[in-house]
mmCIF file of C-alpha atoms in Angstrom:
data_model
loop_
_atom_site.group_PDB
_atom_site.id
_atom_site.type_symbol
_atom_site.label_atom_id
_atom_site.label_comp_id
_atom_site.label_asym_id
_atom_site.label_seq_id
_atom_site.Cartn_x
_atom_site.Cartn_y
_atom_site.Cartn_z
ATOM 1 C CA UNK M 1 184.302 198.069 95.968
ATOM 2 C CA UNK M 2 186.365 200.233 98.820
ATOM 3 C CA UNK M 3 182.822 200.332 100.456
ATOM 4 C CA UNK M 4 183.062 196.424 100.989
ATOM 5 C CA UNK M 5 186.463 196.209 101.404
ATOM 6 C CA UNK M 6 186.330 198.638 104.359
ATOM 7 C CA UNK M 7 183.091 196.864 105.771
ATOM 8 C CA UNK M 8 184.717 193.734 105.633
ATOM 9 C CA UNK M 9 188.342 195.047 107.558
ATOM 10 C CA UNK M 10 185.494 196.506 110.244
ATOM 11 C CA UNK M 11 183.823 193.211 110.754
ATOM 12 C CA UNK M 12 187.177 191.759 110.879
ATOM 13 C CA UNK M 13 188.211 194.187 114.014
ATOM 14 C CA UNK M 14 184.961 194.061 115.043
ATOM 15 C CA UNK M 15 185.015 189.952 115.952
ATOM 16 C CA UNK M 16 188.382 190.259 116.788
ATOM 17 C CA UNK M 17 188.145 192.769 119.042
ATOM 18 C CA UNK M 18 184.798 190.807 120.763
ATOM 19 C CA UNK M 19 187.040 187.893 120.784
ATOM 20 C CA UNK M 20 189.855 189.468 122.427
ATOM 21 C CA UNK M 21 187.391 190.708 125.696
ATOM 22 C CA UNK M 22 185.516 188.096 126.119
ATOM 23 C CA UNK M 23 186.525 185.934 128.790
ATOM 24 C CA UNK M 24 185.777 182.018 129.093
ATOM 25 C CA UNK M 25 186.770 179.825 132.202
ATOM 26 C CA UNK M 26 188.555 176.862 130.615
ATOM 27 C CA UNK M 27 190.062 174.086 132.491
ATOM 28 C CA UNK M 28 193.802 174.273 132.069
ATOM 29 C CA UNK M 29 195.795 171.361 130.797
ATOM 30 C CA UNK M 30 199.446 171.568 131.126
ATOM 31 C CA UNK M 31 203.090 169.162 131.031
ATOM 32 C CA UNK M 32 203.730 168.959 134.680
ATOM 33 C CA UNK M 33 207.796 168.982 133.864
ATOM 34 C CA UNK M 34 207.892 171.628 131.049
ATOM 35 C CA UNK M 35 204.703 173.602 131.782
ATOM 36 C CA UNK M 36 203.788 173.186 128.180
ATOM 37 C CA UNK M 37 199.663 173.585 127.557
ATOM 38 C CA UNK M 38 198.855 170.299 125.842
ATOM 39 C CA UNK M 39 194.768 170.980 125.631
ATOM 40 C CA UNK M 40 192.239 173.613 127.562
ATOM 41 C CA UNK M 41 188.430 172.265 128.083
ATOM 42 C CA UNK M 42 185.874 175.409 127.860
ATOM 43 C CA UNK M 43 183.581 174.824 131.170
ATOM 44 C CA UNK M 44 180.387 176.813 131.818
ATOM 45 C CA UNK M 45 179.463 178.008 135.131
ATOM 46 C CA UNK M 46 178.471 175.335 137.349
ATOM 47 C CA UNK M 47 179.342 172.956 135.272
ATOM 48 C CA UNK M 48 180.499 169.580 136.240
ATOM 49 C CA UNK M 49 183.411 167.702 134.843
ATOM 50 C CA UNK M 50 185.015 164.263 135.886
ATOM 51 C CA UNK M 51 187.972 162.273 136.045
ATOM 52 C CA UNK M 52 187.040 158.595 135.178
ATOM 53 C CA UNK M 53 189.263 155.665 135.534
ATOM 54 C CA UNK M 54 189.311 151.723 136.214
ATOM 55 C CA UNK M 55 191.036 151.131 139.851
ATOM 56 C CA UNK M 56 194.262 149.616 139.047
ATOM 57 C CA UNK M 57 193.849 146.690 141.448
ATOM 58 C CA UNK M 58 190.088 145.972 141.682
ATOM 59 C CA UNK M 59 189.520 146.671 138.418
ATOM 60 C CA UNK M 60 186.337 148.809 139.140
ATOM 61 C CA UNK M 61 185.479 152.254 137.785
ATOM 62 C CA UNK M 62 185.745 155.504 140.128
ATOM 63 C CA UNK M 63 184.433 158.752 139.129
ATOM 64 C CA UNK M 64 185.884 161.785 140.491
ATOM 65 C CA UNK M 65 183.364 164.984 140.068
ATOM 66 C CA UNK M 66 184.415 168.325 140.232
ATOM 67 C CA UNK M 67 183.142 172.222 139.462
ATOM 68 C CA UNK M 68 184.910 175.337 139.226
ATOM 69 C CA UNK M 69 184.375 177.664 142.105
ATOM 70 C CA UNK M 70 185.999 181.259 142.488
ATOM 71 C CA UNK M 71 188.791 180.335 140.179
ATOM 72 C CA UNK M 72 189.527 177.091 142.721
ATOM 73 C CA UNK M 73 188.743 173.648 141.230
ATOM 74 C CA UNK M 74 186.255 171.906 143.794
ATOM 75 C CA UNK M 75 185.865 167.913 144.187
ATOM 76 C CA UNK M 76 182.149 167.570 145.173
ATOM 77 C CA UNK M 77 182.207 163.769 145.056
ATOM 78 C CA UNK M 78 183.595 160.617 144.201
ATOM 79 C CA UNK M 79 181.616 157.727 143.254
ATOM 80 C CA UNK M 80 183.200 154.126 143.093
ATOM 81 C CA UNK M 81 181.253 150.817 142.949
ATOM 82 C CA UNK M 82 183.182 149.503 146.145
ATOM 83 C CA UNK M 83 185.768 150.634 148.776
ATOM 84 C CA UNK M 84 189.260 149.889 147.220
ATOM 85 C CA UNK M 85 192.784 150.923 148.342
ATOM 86 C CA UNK M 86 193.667 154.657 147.996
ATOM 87 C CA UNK M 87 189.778 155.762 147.873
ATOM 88 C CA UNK M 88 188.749 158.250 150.403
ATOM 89 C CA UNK M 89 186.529 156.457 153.091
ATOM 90 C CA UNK M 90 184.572 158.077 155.981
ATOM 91 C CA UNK M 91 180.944 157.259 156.673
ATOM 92 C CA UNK M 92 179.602 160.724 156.711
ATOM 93 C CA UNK M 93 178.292 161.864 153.728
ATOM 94 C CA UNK M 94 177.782 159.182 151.863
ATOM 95 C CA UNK M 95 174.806 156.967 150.045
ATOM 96 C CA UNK M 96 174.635 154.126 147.828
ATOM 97 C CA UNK M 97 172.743 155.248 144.135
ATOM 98 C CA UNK M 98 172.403 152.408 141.926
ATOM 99 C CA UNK M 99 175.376 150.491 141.644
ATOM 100 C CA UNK M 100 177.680 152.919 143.271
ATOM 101 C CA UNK M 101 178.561 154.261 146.607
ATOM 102 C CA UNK M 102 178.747 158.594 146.356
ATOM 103 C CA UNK M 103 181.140 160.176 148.271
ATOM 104 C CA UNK M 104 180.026 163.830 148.837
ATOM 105 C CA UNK M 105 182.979 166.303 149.413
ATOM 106 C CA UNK M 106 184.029 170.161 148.975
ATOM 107 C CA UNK M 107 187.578 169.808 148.602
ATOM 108 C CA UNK M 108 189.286 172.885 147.229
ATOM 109 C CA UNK M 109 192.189 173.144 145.074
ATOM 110 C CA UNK M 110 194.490 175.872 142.772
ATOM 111 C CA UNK M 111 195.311 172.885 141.023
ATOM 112 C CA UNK M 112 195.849 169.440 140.891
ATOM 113 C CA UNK M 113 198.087 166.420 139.467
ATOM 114 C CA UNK M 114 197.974 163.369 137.403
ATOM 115 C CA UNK M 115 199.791 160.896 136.060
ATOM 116 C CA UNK M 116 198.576 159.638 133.416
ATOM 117 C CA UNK M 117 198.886 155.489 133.797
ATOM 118 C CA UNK M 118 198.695 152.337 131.683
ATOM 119 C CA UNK M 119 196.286 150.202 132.514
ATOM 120 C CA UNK M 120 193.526 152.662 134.342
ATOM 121 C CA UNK M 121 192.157 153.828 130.830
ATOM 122 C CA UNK M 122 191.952 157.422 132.357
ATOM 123 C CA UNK M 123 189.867 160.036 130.647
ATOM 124 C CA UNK M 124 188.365 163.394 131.106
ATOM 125 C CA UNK M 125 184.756 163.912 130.788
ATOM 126 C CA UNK M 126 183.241 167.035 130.273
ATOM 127 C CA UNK M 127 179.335 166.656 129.811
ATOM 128 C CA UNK M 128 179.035 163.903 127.116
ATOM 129 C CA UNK M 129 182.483 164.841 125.395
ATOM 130 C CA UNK M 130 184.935 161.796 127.388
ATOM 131 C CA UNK M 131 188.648 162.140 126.007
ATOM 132 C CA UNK M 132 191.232 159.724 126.946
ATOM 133 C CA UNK M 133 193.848 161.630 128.826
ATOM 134 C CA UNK M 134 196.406 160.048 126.849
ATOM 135 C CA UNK M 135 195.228 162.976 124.235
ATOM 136 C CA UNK M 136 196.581 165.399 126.507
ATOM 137 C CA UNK M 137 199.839 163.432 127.166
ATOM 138 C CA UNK M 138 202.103 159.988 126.700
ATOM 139 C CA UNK M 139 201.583 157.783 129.397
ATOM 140 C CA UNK M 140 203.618 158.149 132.670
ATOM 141 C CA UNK M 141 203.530 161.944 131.942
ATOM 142 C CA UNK M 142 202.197 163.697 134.262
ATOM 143 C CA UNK M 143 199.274 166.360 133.987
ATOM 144 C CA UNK M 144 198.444 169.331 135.478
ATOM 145 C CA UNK M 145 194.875 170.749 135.652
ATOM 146 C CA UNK M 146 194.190 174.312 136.641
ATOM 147 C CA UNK M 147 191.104 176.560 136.394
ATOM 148 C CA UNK M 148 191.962 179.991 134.266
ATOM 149 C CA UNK M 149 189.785 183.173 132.554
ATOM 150 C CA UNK M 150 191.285 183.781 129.196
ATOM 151 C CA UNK M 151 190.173 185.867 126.569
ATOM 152 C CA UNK M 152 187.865 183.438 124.210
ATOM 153 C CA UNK M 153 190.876 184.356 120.932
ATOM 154 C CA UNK M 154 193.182 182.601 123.392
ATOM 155 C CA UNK M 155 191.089 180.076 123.879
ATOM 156 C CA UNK M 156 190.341 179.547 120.310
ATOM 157 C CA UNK M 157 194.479 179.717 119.866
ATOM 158 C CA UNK M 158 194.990 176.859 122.073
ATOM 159 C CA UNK M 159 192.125 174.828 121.032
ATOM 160 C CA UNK M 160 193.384 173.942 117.480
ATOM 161 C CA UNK M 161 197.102 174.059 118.095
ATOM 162 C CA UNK M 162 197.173 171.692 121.150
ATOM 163 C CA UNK M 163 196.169 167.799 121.599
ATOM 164 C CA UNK M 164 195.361 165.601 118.622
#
């Protein structure tokens, strides 16, 4: 009996201790205001992930693609189905695929901003996981999303104890 007992406690340390070293990259969801972490999203290297929302005047959806480069977060596009007001518009680096015009970019950032709105039906989409932002925060709050290494226990900490 002391035999399993002890086996168990050294699997116990064992995971724990693996859990504690292990690092993931997790996209970093935080209160703007109160700096409160209200979800973290796990992303692999190279790995894209998108804002997606419905323009608030021409009611048409824009896609805004980033990765996570060198602990910076990195817009490499932004594809809309036509030009509307506040879009980024230049005619290099551009091309029409399908239905939508792709807007090819390296834009570098620590972090970013967003508010998240009413009528825009914002969400985050990580592979085929989409979550409205509004999971993350009530709307008119504003979000901030930063790329971080944290062990994968910290990770798994903030995973179940933040957004619904």
């Amino acid at each position: 009996m002391r035999i399993r007992l002890l086996l168990a406690l050294l699997a116990c340390g064992v995971v724990v201790g693996v859990g504690s070293t292990t690092d993931v990259t997790v996209l970093h969801i935080q209160d703007a205001r109160t700096g409160e972490t209200t979800g973290v999203e796990r992303i692999d290297p190279g790995q894209e992930f998108a804002i997606h929302y419905i323009h608030s005047f021409d009611k048409t959806p824009i896609h805004e693609v980033y990765v996570i480069r060198d602990g910076k977060i990195v817009q490499i596009r932004e594809e809309f189905q036509y030009f509307a007001i506040g879009l980024e518009y230049t005619e290099r680096d551009q091309e029409r695929v399908g239905n939508f015009t792709v807007l090819h970019m390296e834009r570098a950032f620590d972090s970013f901003s967003l508010r998240v709105a009413t009528y825009t039906n914002q969400s985050l989409v990580i592979g085929d996981e989409r979550t409205p932002l509004t999971d993350y925060a009530e709307r008119w709050d504003t979000l901030t999303f930063s790329a971080e290494r944290m062990s994968y226990l910290e990770y798994a900490y903030y995973k179940t104890t933040t957004q619904a």
